[in-house]
Structures are given as structure tokens and as C-alpha cells.
C-alpha positions as a printed NumPy array, in Angstrom:
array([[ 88.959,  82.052,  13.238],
       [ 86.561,  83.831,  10.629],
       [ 84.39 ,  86.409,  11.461],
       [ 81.12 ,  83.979,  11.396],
       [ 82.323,  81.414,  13.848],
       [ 83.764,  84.865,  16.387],
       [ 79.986,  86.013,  15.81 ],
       [ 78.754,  82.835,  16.837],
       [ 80.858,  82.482,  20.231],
       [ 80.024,  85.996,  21.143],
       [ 76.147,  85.233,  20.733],
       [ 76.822,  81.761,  22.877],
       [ 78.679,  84.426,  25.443],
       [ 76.133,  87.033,  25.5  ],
       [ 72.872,  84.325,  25.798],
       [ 74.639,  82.733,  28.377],
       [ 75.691,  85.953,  30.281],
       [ 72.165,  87.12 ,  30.281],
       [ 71.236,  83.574,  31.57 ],
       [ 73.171,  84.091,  34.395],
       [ 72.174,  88.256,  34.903],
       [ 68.301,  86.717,  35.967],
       [ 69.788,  85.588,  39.809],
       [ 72.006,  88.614,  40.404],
       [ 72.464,  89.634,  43.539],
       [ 71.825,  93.667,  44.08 ],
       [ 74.532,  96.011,  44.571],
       [ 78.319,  95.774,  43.474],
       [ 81.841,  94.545,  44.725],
       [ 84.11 ,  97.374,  46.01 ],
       [ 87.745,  97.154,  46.894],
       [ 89.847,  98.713,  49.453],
       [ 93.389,  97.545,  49.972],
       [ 95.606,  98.623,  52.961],
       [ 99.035,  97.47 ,  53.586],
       [ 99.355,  93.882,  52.191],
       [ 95.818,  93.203,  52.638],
       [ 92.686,  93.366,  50.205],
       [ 89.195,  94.503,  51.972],
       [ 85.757,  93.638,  50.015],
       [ 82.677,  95.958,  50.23 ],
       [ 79.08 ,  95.172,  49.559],
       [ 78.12 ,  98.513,  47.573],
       [ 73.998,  98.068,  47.428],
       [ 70.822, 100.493,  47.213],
       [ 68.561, 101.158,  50.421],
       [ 65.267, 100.279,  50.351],
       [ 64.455, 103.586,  48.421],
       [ 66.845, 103.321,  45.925],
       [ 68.294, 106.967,  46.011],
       [ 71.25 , 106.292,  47.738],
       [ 74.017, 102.838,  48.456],
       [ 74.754, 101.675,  51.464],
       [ 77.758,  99.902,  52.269],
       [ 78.624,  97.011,  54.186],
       [ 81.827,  95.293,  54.821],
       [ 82.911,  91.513,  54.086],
       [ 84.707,  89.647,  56.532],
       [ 85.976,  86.367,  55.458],
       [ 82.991,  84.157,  56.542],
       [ 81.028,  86.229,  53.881],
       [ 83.858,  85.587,  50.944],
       [ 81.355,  83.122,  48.941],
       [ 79.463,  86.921,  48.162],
       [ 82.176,  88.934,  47.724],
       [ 82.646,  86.126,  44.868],
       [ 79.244,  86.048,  43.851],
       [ 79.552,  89.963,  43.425],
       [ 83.328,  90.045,  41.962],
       [ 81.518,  87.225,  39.153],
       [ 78.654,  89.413,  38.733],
       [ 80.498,  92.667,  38.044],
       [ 82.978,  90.52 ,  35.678],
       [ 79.933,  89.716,  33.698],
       [ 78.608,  92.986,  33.366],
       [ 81.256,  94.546,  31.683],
       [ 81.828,  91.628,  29.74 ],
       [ 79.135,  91.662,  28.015],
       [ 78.951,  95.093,  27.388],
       [ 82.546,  94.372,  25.726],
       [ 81.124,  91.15 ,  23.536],
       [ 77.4  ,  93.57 ,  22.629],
       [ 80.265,  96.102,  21.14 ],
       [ 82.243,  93.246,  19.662],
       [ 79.145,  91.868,  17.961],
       [ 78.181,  95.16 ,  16.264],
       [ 81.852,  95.842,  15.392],
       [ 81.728,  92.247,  13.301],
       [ 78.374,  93.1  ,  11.899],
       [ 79.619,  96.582,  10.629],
       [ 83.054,  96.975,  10.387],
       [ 84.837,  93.483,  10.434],
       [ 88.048,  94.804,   9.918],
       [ 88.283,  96.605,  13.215],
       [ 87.252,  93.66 ,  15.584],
       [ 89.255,  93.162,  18.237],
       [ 90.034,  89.069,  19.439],
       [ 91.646,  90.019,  22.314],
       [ 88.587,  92.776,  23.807],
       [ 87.234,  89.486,  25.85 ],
       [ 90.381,  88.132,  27.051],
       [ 91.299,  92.054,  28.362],
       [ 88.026,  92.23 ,  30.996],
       [ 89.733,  89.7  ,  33.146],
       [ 93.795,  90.744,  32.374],
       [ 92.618,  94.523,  33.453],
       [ 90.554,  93.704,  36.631],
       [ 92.764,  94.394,  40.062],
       [ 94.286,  91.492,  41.547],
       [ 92.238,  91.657,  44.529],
       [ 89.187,  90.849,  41.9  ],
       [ 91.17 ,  88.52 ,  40.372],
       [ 91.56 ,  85.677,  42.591],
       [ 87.911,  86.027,  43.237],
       [ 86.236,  85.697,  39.621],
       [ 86.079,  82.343,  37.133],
       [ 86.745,  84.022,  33.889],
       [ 84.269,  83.076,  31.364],
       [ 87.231,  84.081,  28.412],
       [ 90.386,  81.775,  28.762],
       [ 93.312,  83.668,  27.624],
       [ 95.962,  82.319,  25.595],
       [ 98.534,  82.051,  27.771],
       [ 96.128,  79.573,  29.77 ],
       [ 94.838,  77.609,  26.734],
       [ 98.44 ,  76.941,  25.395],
       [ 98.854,  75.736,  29.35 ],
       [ 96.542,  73.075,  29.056],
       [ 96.718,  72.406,  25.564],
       [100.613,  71.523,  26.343],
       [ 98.995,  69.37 ,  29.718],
       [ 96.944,  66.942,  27.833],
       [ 99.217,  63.281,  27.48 ],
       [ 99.671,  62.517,  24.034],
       [ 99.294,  59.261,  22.879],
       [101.372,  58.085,  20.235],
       [ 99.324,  55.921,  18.005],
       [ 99.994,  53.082,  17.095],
       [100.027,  51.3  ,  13.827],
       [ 97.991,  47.839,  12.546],
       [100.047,  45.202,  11.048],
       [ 97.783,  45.366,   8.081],
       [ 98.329,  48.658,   7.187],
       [100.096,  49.558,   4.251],
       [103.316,  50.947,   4.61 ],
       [105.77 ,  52.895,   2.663],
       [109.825,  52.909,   2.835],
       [111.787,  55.685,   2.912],
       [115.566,  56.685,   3.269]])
């Protein structure tokens, strides 16, 4: 890929990030893990704003521990792709391909099964570029053809 068509998927990233930044919910995902089990925490700001208050998530409440886990994802992707994008506008030669894919290979596993990444990784796009059915074409009798040993 050059660098114009990497600038223009991190701009499609970054607009569409920021799309999705205008119905955040406050506060942040927090994870506590005990044993073999993973425990989600609402982190979020009183009505003041000087200090977070903290509320657990039982299971009933998972879709928001996923809407938080997505929300945090974003965030520091897109601080990731805003450095990316001034790295290809200034010093092409140190960009990074892989920076995007890393966000979501470096969260826990806890945070993991809860967030959609936004960056397939290549280990996932050689998966389903090796699921799609090929089909063989198939040749017109009216084609020209061409013999060969």
C-alpha cells in the first residue's frame, strides 16, 4: 500500500471514529480479575466532576460494559491513527502499518472479548480471505484457445 491510499484509510478511520465519539457514554471501562473470573467497572465523574465514582457490572448490565470497552478502544485508537497521520505527512519513512492493528492485539483479554475491532489484523483477513469459495471459471466455446505441451 503507498503512503497516499494509508493516508486516506486513516482519515476514513479518524472521521468515522469521531462520528461515533458524539454518543459516548461518560466515564470508562475498568477491569478487575480474580481467580478465573473477569469483573467490569463503570469508572464515571459525580455530578461535580472533581472526583469518579465507581459502580460495578453484573452480567445483566454487559451490553455497557461493551458500550464502554468499544468506547475506550476508540479513544486510543484514534489517538494512534492522529499520530500515524502526522508521521505520513512528515516523515513517511517511519510509519508504522501495524500501530492500528496493535490497539486491539495489546488490550487484556477481559477487553477483548468485549470490543468489535475497527482494524482487522492479518491473521484474521488471511482467515477469511482463505473462507471465501472460489469459483473456477469457466470457459466459452468461442473463445480462442491456445495449445501447449
Amino acid at each position: 500500500m503507498n503512503y497516499k491510499d494509508a493516508k486516506k484509510e486513516l482519515q476514513h478511520l479518524i472521521n468515522q471514529i469521531e462520528k461515533n465519539q458524539k454518543r459516548q457514554i461518560p466515564g470508562s471501562l475498568q477491569i478487575g480479575s480474580t481467580n478465573e473470573y473477569v469483573k467490569y467497572f463503570h469508572y464515571y465523574p459525580d455530578e461535580k466532576g472533581a472526583k469518579a465514582k465507581c459502580h460495578y457490572l453484573s452480567k445483566r448490565e454487559l451490553g455497557l460494559a461493551k458500550q464502554l470497552a468499544q468506547q475506550d478502544y476508540e479513544r486510543v485508537l484514534l489517538r494512534v491513527a492522529q499520530k500515524q497521520l502526522r508521521i505520513l505527512e512528515r516523515h513517511p519513512g517511519e510509519y508504522d502499518p501495524h500501530a492500528l492493528q496493535n490497539v486491539f492485539q495489546n488490550l487484556h483479554e477481559g477487553r477483548k472479548v468485549l470490543v468489535t475491532p475497527l482494524v482487522m489484523s492479518d491473521e484474521d483477513y488471511i482467515r477469511q480471505w482463505e473462507s471465501v469459495q472460489y469459483a473456477p471459471g469457466t470457459f466459452d466455446a468461442r473463445d480462442p484457445f491456445f495449445l501447449s505441451e
